[in-house]
Amino acid sequence: MTSAAPRLASTDLLVLPIFTDDPGDDLAPWNEASGGQLARVRASNEVRGKRFETHWLHIEDGGWTCRRVLLIGAGPWAEFTTGQARRLANAAGLVARRQRIGRLGLVQRGPIERVSCARALAEGLVLASFQTDPYKTGERDQGLLHEATIIAEGAEEGAITTAVERGLVLGEATNLARALSNEPSNLLTPRGFAERAHELLAGSGLAIDVLDESQIHELGMGLLAGVSRGSVEPPCVVVLRYTPANVSSRAVLGLVGKGVTFDTGGISIKPADGMERMKYDMTGGASVLGAMQAVARLRPWVSVVGVIPATENMLGGRAIKPGDVLRSASGKTVEVLNTDAEGRLILADALWYARKLGATHLVDVATLTGACVVALGRTTSGLFGEPESWVELIRQTGERAGDRLWPMPLFDDYTELLESEMADLQNIGGRAGGAITAAVFLKEFTGGLPWAHLDIAGTAWADEAKPYQPKGATGVSVRTLAELAFTSDQW
Ligand code: BES
Ligand code: MN
Ligand code: ZN
């Protein structure tokens, strides 16, 4: 993918965004190249610019090699953001693939700043190239994008190229996480996850360590060990470390991702209906892996450690049972009243381990609670943490990266709900405020460091295809985590 000065691209498809209230003053050259067709369809009101609405032009008599033009709706001019740009590029790329078009040129238009827009367009085009059917043996039903050109006018080419390259890295990291989340649990076990980490990050410059079951026991990670007991698959902890060449700050960002490769609920078993989706309960871990790949390629000036506790949550003769008491690595004891509240258990030990590795600032990401889906729906992730400045920085970073996050409270009133009769804490706090009590549980293991928790239970998976998003893993939070590593001047 390259950027280019304005020119009439020699490509198989030219994509032109059209706005509902399009000023149209930059469209003259494109109209000319289309042999006047563009002006004709715009005048006929056939093309209204409604978001993601498409209209094809077939050029017979244009003075130019490209025979097909896709007009794609971009909505109101003033409401066009980088988020809209990313979605538009993604939608255009998916339309092109459906038509088996492997080469396209996308014209950058709209009111937003050129450089960040180019980056968002690049991200969208890479997201559109994601393969959703890796296990189909016959003909795959979608083509592939081989080459895309972003056609940007009036901006400095060097800055655009850098932005596009950054977009490529962030898009690819997002796709990596999506691919892992989509994997079925028989093919992506905890050890399989660790193997993938080795394969995907070999040569990246990251240090990769995997703690095995015996090391988990030696470290006293009784919560992770407890959750894994019901499974024949042993747990592991994938540890990824990035150290910059010139450390400009003593801060160490600790990224912790829930890696439950399948969540049956354990003895507190889940209903059968929809249980297949619990293969994506390792999405937080996949996000951390993707973000670490981007970090390794983009090289921020701050150290970053990624900690991914990986396990299945299964039933079996050795499985933990409701009422069991487990001892965490931090020393706190937990009464497990519901074995389906397993994410917070493994994250508690992983947060402790990230601190042990020297993390000074923590972020965890997890498909943690159904309650968060009820609270915020399927497009906004829950954001929890303290202090407020750290939480707000993450919210803003997410907004830029294209991940919508919304702050939720952590008042002490909620902490009381986790008081256990016989241990330091119990692992559930009742139905009311379920996303918050889960977060409050995690807070007990952050050692008072700046910490944020992203609950992505609602946003990690798309149940329905959208013009800009196929069914399945969304790759939420990858770009936010990666971008966060570049904000250390604000920590
Ligand atoms: N992995 C689930 C949460 C989840 C729900 C993720 C829906 C994605 C979609 C988590 O481990 C879980 O089971 N949480 C329980 C907690 C409850 C037992 C307190 C839940 O939300 O029901
Ligand atoms: Mn669960
Ligand atoms: Zn779970």
Short mmCIF file of C-alpha atoms and ligand atoms in Angstrom, two decimals:
data_model
loop_
_atom_site.label_atom_id
_atom_site.label_comp_id
_atom_site.label_asym_id
_atom_site.label_seq_id
_atom_site.Cartn_x
_atom_site.Cartn_y
_atom_site.Cartn_z
CA MET A 1 0.00 0.00 0.00
CA THR A 2 1.38 3.37 -0.92
CA SER A 3 0.32 6.94 -0.76
CA ALA A 4 0.41 9.09 -3.84
CA ALA A 5 0.10 12.63 -5.02
CA PRO A 6 -3.14 13.37 -6.83
CA ARG A 7 -3.12 11.58 -10.12
CA LEU A 8 -5.44 9.47 -12.11
CA ALA A 9 -4.55 6.12 -10.70
CA SER A 10 -3.94 3.14 -12.88
CA THR A 11 -5.78 0.62 -10.76
CA ASP A 12 -8.60 -1.87 -11.15
CA LEU A 13 -11.05 0.08 -9.03
CA LEU A 14 -11.21 3.66 -7.97
CA VAL A 15 -13.14 4.30 -4.74
CA LEU A 16 -14.57 7.76 -4.28
CA PRO A 17 -16.28 8.74 -1.01
CA ILE A 18 -19.39 10.87 -1.54
CA PHE A 19 -20.98 12.91 1.26
CA THR A 20 -24.68 13.59 1.84
CA ASP A 21 -24.00 17.33 1.64
CA ASP A 22 -20.97 17.03 -0.60
CA PRO A 23 -19.42 20.42 -1.47
CA GLY A 24 -18.08 18.67 -4.57
CA ASP A 25 -15.53 21.37 -5.38
CA ASP A 26 -12.66 18.86 -5.67
CA LEU A 27 -14.60 16.42 -7.85
CA ALA A 28 -14.00 18.06 -11.26
CA PRO A 29 -10.93 16.00 -12.24
CA TRP A 30 -12.66 12.76 -11.22
CA ASN A 31 -15.72 13.76 -13.17
CA GLU A 32 -13.62 14.45 -16.22
CA ALA A 33 -11.86 11.13 -15.90
CA SER A 34 -15.22 9.38 -15.67
CA GLY A 35 -16.30 10.91 -18.93
CA GLY A 36 -18.86 13.08 -17.14
CA GLN A 37 -20.67 10.14 -15.52
CA LEU A 38 -19.96 11.32 -11.99
CA ALA A 39 -21.71 14.65 -12.54
CA ARG A 40 -24.63 12.87 -14.22
CA VAL A 41 -25.33 10.44 -11.36
CA ARG A 42 -24.88 13.15 -8.77
CA ALA A 43 -27.31 15.42 -10.60
CA SER A 44 -29.84 12.58 -10.91
CA ASN A 45 -29.90 12.13 -7.12
CA GLU A 46 -29.09 8.44 -7.52
CA VAL A 47 -26.15 8.88 -5.20
CA ARG A 48 -27.09 10.41 -1.90
CA GLY A 49 -23.95 9.77 0.17
CA LYS A 50 -25.70 7.78 2.89
CA ARG A 51 -23.07 5.92 4.92
CA PHE A 52 -21.75 2.80 3.17
CA GLU A 53 -24.32 3.02 0.34
CA THR A 54 -22.54 2.03 -2.85
CA HIS A 55 -22.96 2.93 -6.50
CA TRP A 56 -20.89 1.52 -9.37
CA LEU A 57 -19.79 3.50 -12.41
CA HIS A 58 -18.48 1.66 -15.45
CA ILE A 59 -16.21 3.90 -17.47
CA GLU A 60 -16.33 3.42 -21.21
CA ASP A 61 -14.98 6.66 -22.58
CA GLY A 62 -12.80 8.02 -19.78
CA GLY A 63 -9.31 9.10 -20.63
CA TRP A 64 -7.89 6.61 -18.22
CA THR A 65 -7.10 3.00 -17.56
CA CYS A 66 -9.41 2.37 -14.61
CA ARG A 67 -12.73 1.01 -15.85
CA ARG A 68 -14.61 0.78 -12.58
CA VAL A 69 -15.44 3.41 -10.00
CA LEU A 70 -17.15 2.71 -6.69
CA LEU A 71 -18.96 5.66 -5.14
CA ILE A 72 -19.34 4.99 -1.44
CA GLY A 73 -21.48 7.00 0.96
CA ALA A 74 -19.55 8.83 3.66
CA GLY A 75 -22.46 10.51 5.48
CA PRO A 76 -22.57 14.20 6.44
CA TRP A 77 -19.38 16.14 5.64
CA ALA A 78 -19.07 17.71 9.12
CA GLU A 79 -19.58 14.36 10.90
CA PHE A 80 -16.77 12.60 9.07
CA THR A 81 -14.16 11.54 11.64
CA THR A 82 -11.09 9.30 11.51
CA GLY A 83 -13.37 6.59 12.92
CA GLN A 84 -15.70 7.03 9.96
CA ALA A 85 -12.73 7.05 7.59
CA ARG A 86 -11.51 3.70 8.99
CA ARG A 87 -14.94 2.16 8.59
CA LEU A 88 -15.38 3.58 5.11
CA ALA A 89 -12.07 2.12 3.94
CA ASN A 90 -12.94 -1.20 5.54
CA ALA A 91 -16.35 -1.24 3.84
CA ALA A 92 -14.86 -0.30 0.46
CA GLY A 93 -12.25 -3.02 0.77
CA LEU A 94 -14.90 -5.63 1.58
CA VAL A 95 -17.00 -4.58 -1.42
CA ALA A 96 -13.93 -4.85 -3.66
CA ARG A 97 -13.14 -8.33 -2.36
CA ARG A 98 -16.67 -9.49 -3.00
CA GLN A 99 -16.18 -8.42 -6.64
CA ARG A 100 -12.81 -10.23 -6.72
CA ILE A 101 -10.99 -6.96 -7.26
CA GLY A 102 -7.48 -7.18 -5.86
CA ARG A 103 -6.22 -3.69 -6.61
CA LEU A 104 -7.89 -0.45 -5.63
CA GLY A 105 -7.22 3.24 -5.29
CA LEU A 106 -9.03 5.11 -2.52
CA VAL A 107 -9.42 8.85 -2.84
CA GLN A 108 -8.99 10.73 0.41
CA ARG A 109 -11.73 13.33 0.83
CA GLY A 110 -13.46 15.05 3.72
CA PRO A 111 -12.91 17.69 6.36
CA ILE A 112 -10.40 15.91 8.57
CA GLU A 113 -6.68 16.38 8.89
CA ARG A 114 -4.92 14.58 6.03
CA VAL A 115 -2.24 12.67 7.89
CA SER A 116 -4.37 10.99 10.57
CA CYS A 117 -7.04 10.37 7.94
CA ALA A 118 -4.53 8.56 5.72
CA ARG A 119 -3.57 6.38 8.65
CA ALA A 120 -7.18 5.52 9.44
CA LEU A 121 -7.83 4.67 5.78
CA ALA A 122 -4.79 2.41 5.74
CA GLU A 123 -6.01 0.66 8.91
CA GLY A 124 -9.44 0.16 7.38
CA LEU A 125 -8.03 -1.33 4.18
CA VAL A 126 -5.88 -3.77 6.14
CA LEU A 127 -8.86 -4.73 8.32
CA ALA A 128 -10.79 -5.42 5.10
CA SER A 129 -8.16 -7.91 3.97
CA PHE A 130 -8.83 -10.17 6.97
CA GLN A 131 -9.57 -13.81 6.12
CA THR A 132 -12.61 -15.15 7.97
CA ASP A 133 -12.77 -18.73 6.65
CA PRO A 134 -9.33 -20.27 7.23
CA TYR A 135 -10.69 -23.79 7.46
CA LYS A 136 -12.70 -23.87 4.25
CA THR A 137 -11.10 -26.43 1.96
CA GLY A 138 -13.04 -25.60 -1.23
CA GLU A 139 -12.98 -22.29 -2.97
CA ARG A 140 -12.92 -19.46 -0.47
CA ASP A 141 -15.90 -17.19 -1.02
CA GLN A 142 -13.95 -13.97 -0.92
CA GLY A 143 -11.08 -12.58 -2.94
CA LEU A 144 -8.08 -10.88 -1.50
CA LEU A 145 -6.81 -7.34 -1.60
CA HIS A 146 -3.32 -7.31 -3.01
CA GLU A 147 -2.60 -3.66 -3.43
CA ALA A 148 -4.25 -0.45 -2.37
CA THR A 149 -3.29 3.13 -3.06
CA ILE A 150 -4.45 6.01 -0.96
CA ILE A 151 -4.78 9.05 -3.15
CA ALA A 152 -4.23 12.09 -0.98
CA GLU A 153 -4.21 15.61 -2.27
CA GLY A 154 -2.27 18.58 -0.99
CA ALA A 155 -0.44 16.86 1.84
CA GLU A 156 3.22 16.27 2.29
CA GLU A 157 3.99 12.86 0.86
CA GLY A 158 6.57 11.89 3.50
CA ALA A 159 4.19 12.44 6.41
CA ILE A 160 1.44 10.54 4.62
CA THR A 161 3.73 7.59 3.90
CA THR A 162 4.78 7.37 7.55
CA ALA A 163 1.15 7.53 8.67
CA VAL A 164 0.14 4.85 6.18
CA GLU A 165 2.94 2.58 7.39
CA ARG A 166 1.80 3.04 10.97
CA GLY A 167 -1.74 2.24 9.90
CA LEU A 168 -0.51 -0.94 8.24
CA VAL A 169 1.23 -2.11 11.42
CA LEU A 170 -1.78 -1.34 13.60
CA GLY A 171 -4.18 -2.95 11.13
CA GLU A 172 -2.06 -6.09 10.91
CA ALA A 173 -1.79 -6.31 14.70
CA THR A 174 -5.57 -6.04 14.91
CA ASN A 175 -5.99 -8.81 12.33
CA LEU A 176 -3.57 -11.02 14.22
CA ALA A 177 -5.71 -10.72 17.34
CA ARG A 178 -8.88 -11.35 15.31
CA ALA A 179 -7.43 -14.52 13.82
CA LEU A 180 -6.55 -15.88 17.25
CA SER A 181 -9.95 -15.01 18.72
CA ASN A 182 -11.72 -16.79 15.87
CA GLU A 183 -9.72 -19.99 16.39
CA PRO A 184 -11.68 -22.92 17.81
CA SER A 185 -10.62 -24.11 21.25
CA ASN A 186 -9.53 -27.56 20.04
CA LEU A 187 -6.96 -25.88 17.80
CA LEU A 188 -6.00 -23.12 20.20
CA THR A 189 -5.34 -24.58 23.62
CA PRO A 190 -3.35 -22.71 26.29
CA ARG A 191 -0.13 -24.34 25.07
CA GLY A 192 -1.22 -23.75 21.48
CA PHE A 193 -1.54 -20.07 22.34
CA ALA A 194 2.03 -20.05 23.63
CA GLU A 195 3.25 -21.80 20.47
CA ARG A 196 1.48 -19.22 18.33
CA ALA A 197 3.12 -16.46 20.33
CA HIS A 198 6.51 -17.98 19.51
CA GLU A 199 5.67 -18.39 15.81
CA LEU A 200 4.13 -14.98 15.36
CA LEU A 201 6.70 -13.00 17.31
CA ALA A 202 9.91 -14.83 16.44
CA GLY A 203 12.41 -12.27 15.23
CA SER A 204 10.26 -9.38 16.46
CA GLY A 205 12.82 -8.35 19.07
CA LEU A 206 10.44 -9.18 21.92
CA ALA A 207 11.62 -11.47 24.71
CA ILE A 208 9.16 -14.37 24.99
CA ASP A 209 8.88 -16.56 28.08
CA VAL A 210 6.25 -19.11 28.87
CA LEU A 211 5.62 -20.12 32.46
CA ASP A 212 4.51 -23.74 32.59
CA GLU A 213 2.27 -25.44 35.12
CA SER A 214 5.07 -26.20 37.59
CA GLN A 215 6.32 -22.61 37.51
CA ILE A 216 2.75 -21.42 38.06
CA HIS A 217 2.63 -23.61 41.18
CA GLU A 218 6.09 -22.50 42.36
CA LEU A 219 5.11 -18.85 42.03
CA GLY A 220 2.03 -19.57 44.16
CA MET A 221 -0.46 -18.56 41.48
CA GLY A 222 -3.22 -20.54 43.14
CA LEU A 223 -6.06 -18.74 41.37
CA LEU A 224 -4.81 -19.58 37.89
CA ALA A 225 -3.88 -23.09 39.00
CA GLY A 226 -7.35 -23.50 40.54
CA VAL A 227 -9.21 -22.44 37.40
CA SER A 228 -7.15 -24.84 35.27
CA ARG A 229 -7.73 -27.89 37.48
CA GLY A 230 -10.83 -29.11 35.65
CA SER A 231 -9.00 -29.39 32.34
CA VAL A 232 -6.59 -31.98 30.99
CA GLU A 233 -4.86 -29.09 29.18
CA PRO A 234 -2.26 -27.51 31.44
CA PRO A 235 -2.31 -23.74 31.93
CA CYS A 236 0.57 -21.43 31.06
CA VAL A 237 1.45 -17.77 31.27
CA VAL A 238 2.79 -16.12 28.14
CA VAL A 239 5.15 -13.27 28.99
CA LEU A 240 6.23 -10.81 26.29
CA ARG A 241 8.78 -8.10 26.99
CA TYR A 242 9.74 -5.07 24.95
CA THR A 243 12.70 -2.93 25.97
CA PRO A 244 13.50 0.17 23.94
CA ALA A 245 17.05 0.93 22.81
CA ASN A 246 17.03 4.22 24.69
CA VAL A 247 14.88 4.12 27.78
CA SER A 248 13.66 7.66 28.26
CA SER A 249 11.43 6.91 31.22
CA ARG A 250 11.46 4.56 34.19
CA ALA A 251 7.85 3.73 33.60
CA VAL A 252 6.98 0.19 32.54
CA LEU A 253 3.62 -0.43 30.93
CA GLY A 254 2.11 -3.75 32.02
CA LEU A 255 -0.53 -5.18 29.68
CA VAL A 256 -2.50 -8.12 31.03
CA GLY A 257 -4.97 -10.09 28.87
CA LYS A 258 -7.45 -12.78 29.83
CA GLY A 259 -6.57 -15.95 27.94
CA VAL A 260 -9.36 -18.43 28.68
CA THR A 261 -9.23 -20.53 25.51
CA PHE A 262 -12.63 -21.98 26.36
CA ASP A 263 -15.03 -21.05 29.15
CA THR A 264 -17.61 -23.74 29.91
CA GLY A 265 -18.29 -22.03 33.22
CA GLY A 266 -16.77 -24.99 35.05
CA ILE A 267 -18.96 -26.75 37.64
CA SER A 268 -21.18 -23.60 37.60
CA ILE A 269 -21.75 -24.62 33.99
CA LYS A 270 -23.10 -22.29 31.33
CA PRO A 271 -26.26 -23.06 29.31
CA ALA A 272 -25.59 -24.94 26.04
CA ASP A 273 -27.20 -22.27 23.88
CA GLY A 274 -24.46 -20.05 22.46
CA MET A 275 -21.70 -21.71 24.47
CA GLU A 276 -19.65 -22.13 21.27
CA ARG A 277 -18.89 -18.44 21.48
CA MET A 278 -16.84 -18.97 24.61
CA LYS A 279 -13.90 -19.86 22.36
CA TYR A 280 -13.30 -16.12 22.18
CA ASP A 281 -12.81 -15.82 25.93
CA MET A 282 -9.09 -15.42 25.19
CA THR A 283 -9.62 -12.19 23.24
CA GLY A 284 -8.00 -10.05 25.93
CA GLY A 285 -4.89 -12.21 25.63
CA ALA A 286 -5.00 -11.99 21.84
CA SER A 287 -5.27 -8.20 22.10
CA VAL A 288 -2.18 -8.04 24.26
CA LEU A 289 -0.33 -10.27 21.80
CA GLY A 290 -1.38 -8.09 18.85
CA ALA A 291 -0.51 -4.90 20.70
CA MET A 292 2.91 -6.28 21.61
CA GLN A 293 3.57 -7.10 17.95
CA ALA A 294 2.72 -3.49 17.03
CA VAL A 295 4.88 -2.19 19.88
CA ALA A 296 7.83 -4.27 18.66
CA ARG A 297 7.43 -2.84 15.16
CA LEU A 298 6.73 0.79 16.10
CA ARG A 299 9.30 0.99 18.91
CA PRO A 300 8.03 3.40 21.57
CA TRP A 301 10.45 4.84 24.11
CA VAL A 302 8.97 3.05 27.08
CA SER A 303 9.31 -0.54 28.30
CA VAL A 304 6.24 -2.73 27.89
CA VAL A 305 5.50 -6.15 29.37
CA GLY A 306 2.60 -8.31 28.25
CA VAL A 307 1.28 -11.02 30.58
CA ILE A 308 -1.27 -13.50 29.28
CA PRO A 309 -2.58 -16.15 31.69
CA ALA A 310 -3.89 -18.95 29.48
CA THR A 311 -6.18 -21.77 30.61
CA GLU A 312 -9.38 -23.61 29.86
CA ASN A 313 -12.28 -23.37 32.30
CA MET A 314 -13.64 -26.92 32.33
CA LEU A 315 -15.58 -29.39 34.44
CA GLY A 316 -14.03 -32.61 35.62
CA GLY A 317 -13.27 -34.77 38.59
CA ARG A 318 -10.48 -32.47 39.66
CA ALA A 319 -12.29 -29.20 38.91
CA ILE A 320 -12.71 -26.57 41.61
CA LYS A 321 -16.19 -26.47 43.11
CA PRO A 322 -18.35 -23.65 44.46
CA GLY A 323 -17.24 -22.87 48.00
CA ASP A 324 -13.61 -23.83 47.43
CA VAL A 325 -10.99 -21.48 48.82
CA LEU A 326 -7.90 -20.62 46.75
CA ARG A 327 -4.76 -18.70 47.67
CA SER A 328 -3.56 -16.07 45.20
CA ALA A 329 0.10 -15.29 44.44
CA SER A 330 -0.33 -11.99 46.27
CA GLY A 331 -1.29 -13.95 49.42
CA LYS A 332 -4.96 -12.96 49.47
CA THR A 333 -7.39 -15.85 49.78
CA VAL A 334 -10.51 -16.14 47.64
CA GLU A 335 -13.69 -18.09 48.20
CA VAL A 336 -14.92 -19.24 44.78
CA LEU A 337 -18.70 -19.03 44.97
CA ASN A 338 -19.15 -19.34 41.22
CA THR A 339 -16.62 -21.14 39.05
CA ASP A 340 -17.86 -19.19 36.02
CA ALA A 341 -16.34 -15.99 37.46
CA GLU A 342 -12.94 -17.36 36.44
CA GLY A 343 -11.55 -14.44 34.45
CA ARG A 344 -11.03 -12.24 37.49
CA LEU A 345 -9.25 -15.11 39.24
CA ILE A 346 -6.61 -15.65 36.59
CA LEU A 347 -6.21 -11.91 36.00
CA ALA A 348 -5.59 -11.34 39.71
CA ASP A 349 -2.54 -13.61 39.61
CA ALA A 350 -1.41 -12.12 36.29
CA LEU A 351 -1.67 -8.54 37.60
CA TRP A 352 0.50 -9.61 40.52
CA TYR A 353 3.02 -11.12 38.12
CA ALA A 354 3.11 -7.98 35.94
CA ARG A 355 3.95 -5.98 39.08
CA LYS A 356 6.63 -8.52 39.96
CA LEU A 357 8.15 -7.93 36.51
CA GLY A 358 8.37 -4.21 37.30
CA ALA A 359 5.24 -2.78 35.72
CA THR A 360 4.52 0.72 37.01
CA HIS A 361 1.31 1.26 35.03
CA LEU A 362 -1.23 -1.49 34.47
CA VAL A 363 -3.95 -2.14 31.94
CA ASP A 364 -5.90 -5.37 31.77
CA VAL A 365 -8.26 -6.41 28.98
CA ALA A 366 -10.83 -9.14 29.35
CA THR A 367 -14.10 -10.56 28.10
CA LEU A 368 -15.06 -10.42 31.73
CA THR A 369 -18.78 -10.03 32.34
CA GLY A 370 -22.14 -10.47 30.67
CA ALA A 371 -23.21 -7.59 32.93
CA CYS A 372 -21.00 -5.23 30.92
CA VAL A 373 -22.78 -6.25 27.72
CA VAL A 374 -26.08 -5.38 29.42
CA ALA A 375 -24.72 -2.04 30.64
CA LEU A 376 -22.99 -0.75 27.51
CA GLY A 377 -24.06 -2.92 24.59
CA ARG A 378 -21.95 -4.14 21.70
CA THR A 379 -20.03 -1.10 20.54
CA THR A 380 -18.68 0.38 23.76
CA SER A 381 -16.26 -1.36 26.11
CA GLY A 382 -16.39 -0.80 29.87
CA LEU A 383 -13.50 1.24 31.27
CA PHE A 384 -12.64 1.05 34.96
CA GLY A 385 -9.61 2.07 37.00
CA GLU A 386 -7.77 4.70 38.93
CA PRO A 387 -6.55 7.37 39.12
CA GLU A 388 -8.95 9.26 36.93
CA SER A 389 -6.12 10.84 34.90
CA TRP A 390 -4.89 7.37 33.82
CA VAL A 391 -8.40 6.24 32.96
CA GLU A 392 -9.10 9.42 30.98
CA LEU A 393 -5.84 9.05 29.03
CA ILE A 394 -6.88 5.57 28.03
CA ARG A 395 -10.34 6.71 27.06
CA GLN A 396 -8.89 9.40 24.78
CA THR A 397 -6.31 7.03 23.33
CA GLY A 398 -9.10 4.59 22.57
CA GLU A 399 -11.17 7.27 20.87
CA ARG A 400 -8.26 8.04 18.54
CA ALA A 401 -7.55 4.37 17.92
CA GLY A 402 -11.15 3.59 17.04
CA ASP A 403 -12.11 1.74 20.21
CA ARG A 404 -15.00 3.25 22.08
CA LEU A 405 -14.56 3.08 25.87
CA TRP A 406 -16.79 4.48 28.59
CA PRO A 407 -15.86 5.05 32.25
CA MET A 408 -17.66 3.16 35.00
CA PRO A 409 -17.46 3.81 38.77
CA LEU A 410 -15.48 1.92 41.42
CA PHE A 411 -16.99 3.33 44.65
CA ASP A 412 -16.17 1.46 47.90
CA ASP A 413 -19.84 0.53 48.23
CA TYR A 414 -19.13 -2.17 45.68
CA THR A 415 -16.12 -3.54 47.55
CA GLU A 416 -18.36 -4.55 50.46
CA LEU A 417 -20.23 -6.88 48.13
CA LEU A 418 -17.12 -9.07 47.85
CA GLU A 419 -16.72 -9.68 51.58
CA SER A 420 -16.48 -13.41 52.26
CA GLU A 421 -17.42 -15.19 55.50
CA MET A 422 -14.24 -17.22 55.62
CA ALA A 423 -11.67 -15.79 53.17
CA ASP A 424 -10.32 -12.35 52.27
CA LEU A 425 -12.62 -12.03 49.28
CA GLN A 426 -15.33 -13.93 47.43
CA ASN A 427 -15.27 -13.99 43.64
CA ILE A 428 -18.81 -12.75 42.94
CA GLY A 429 -20.89 -9.87 44.22
CA GLY A 430 -24.37 -10.73 42.98
CA ARG A 431 -26.18 -9.77 39.79
CA ALA A 432 -26.48 -6.05 40.47
CA GLY A 433 -23.52 -4.08 39.18
CA GLY A 434 -21.85 -7.27 37.98
CA ALA A 435 -19.32 -5.55 35.71
CA ILE A 436 -18.30 -3.23 38.54
CA THR A 437 -17.91 -5.89 41.23
CA ALA A 438 -15.67 -7.81 38.82
CA ALA A 439 -13.51 -4.72 38.37
CA VAL A 440 -13.45 -4.05 42.10
CA PHE A 441 -12.20 -7.60 42.60
CA LEU A 442 -9.29 -6.92 40.22
CA LYS A 443 -8.48 -3.66 41.99
CA GLU A 444 -7.56 -5.69 45.07
CA PHE A 445 -4.58 -7.06 43.12
CA THR A 446 -3.13 -3.90 41.54
CA GLY A 447 -0.97 -2.90 44.51
CA GLY A 448 -2.26 0.67 44.25
CA LEU A 449 -0.55 1.28 40.88
CA PRO A 450 -2.25 3.31 38.17
CA TRP A 451 -4.47 0.68 36.62
CA ALA A 452 -7.25 0.40 34.09
CA HIS A 453 -9.50 -2.51 33.24
CA LEU A 454 -11.21 -2.85 29.87
CA ASP A 455 -14.24 -5.14 29.84
CA ILE A 456 -14.63 -6.16 26.19
CA ALA A 457 -17.26 -8.91 26.66
CA GLY A 458 -19.70 -6.99 24.45
CA THR A 459 -17.29 -5.59 21.88
CA ALA A 460 -14.91 -8.47 21.17
CA TRP A 461 -17.31 -10.32 18.91
CA ALA A 462 -19.75 -9.19 16.21
CA ASP A 463 -22.83 -11.42 16.03
CA GLU A 464 -23.99 -9.71 12.87
CA ALA A 465 -22.04 -8.59 9.83
CA LYS A 466 -21.95 -4.85 9.14
CA PRO A 467 -20.78 -3.17 5.92
CA TYR A 468 -17.47 -2.46 7.67
CA GLN A 469 -17.20 -5.58 9.80
CA PRO A 470 -17.75 -9.27 9.12
CA LYS A 471 -19.20 -11.60 11.76
CA GLY A 472 -16.72 -12.75 14.37
CA ALA A 473 -13.78 -11.29 16.22
CA THR A 474 -13.49 -7.50 15.97
CA GLY A 475 -9.93 -6.97 17.22
CA VAL A 476 -11.18 -4.42 19.74
CA SER A 477 -8.59 -2.75 22.03
CA VAL A 478 -5.46 -3.83 20.12
CA ARG A 479 -4.78 -0.38 18.69
CA THR A 480 -5.63 1.34 21.98
CA LEU A 481 -3.06 -0.73 23.87
CA ALA A 482 -0.40 -0.18 21.22
CA GLU A 483 -1.05 3.56 21.01
CA LEU A 484 -0.96 3.86 24.78
CA ALA A 485 2.74 2.99 24.71
CA PHE A 486 3.28 6.27 22.82
CA THR A 487 1.67 8.48 25.46
CA SER A 488 4.28 8.03 28.21
CA ASP A 489 5.01 11.79 28.28
CA GLN A 490 1.54 12.08 29.88
CA TRP A 491 1.93 9.40 32.60
N1 BES B 1 -16.39 -15.12 29.85
C1 BES B 1 -17.50 -14.78 30.66
C2 BES B 1 -18.07 -13.41 30.33
C3 BES B 1 -18.67 -13.22 28.96
C4 BES B 1 -20.05 -13.21 28.80
C5 BES B 1 -17.88 -12.96 27.87
C6 BES B 1 -20.59 -12.99 27.55
C7 BES B 1 -18.43 -12.76 26.64
C8 BES B 1 -19.78 -12.76 26.48
C9 BES B 1 -17.09 -14.76 32.13
O1 BES B 1 -16.11 -15.64 32.49
C10 BES B 1 -18.30 -15.11 32.91
O2 BES B 1 -18.74 -16.21 32.78
N2 BES B 1 -18.81 -14.18 33.71
C11 BES B 1 -19.95 -14.40 34.49
C12 BES B 1 -19.72 -13.85 35.87
C13 BES B 1 -20.79 -14.22 36.88
C14 BES B 1 -20.73 -15.69 37.17
C15 BES B 1 -20.57 -13.40 38.12
C16 BES B 1 -21.13 -13.70 33.82
O3 BES B 1 -20.95 -12.60 33.30
O4 BES B 1 -22.19 -14.28 33.79
MN MN B 2 -16.90 -17.56 33.01
ZN ZN B 3 -14.80 -16.23 31.00
#
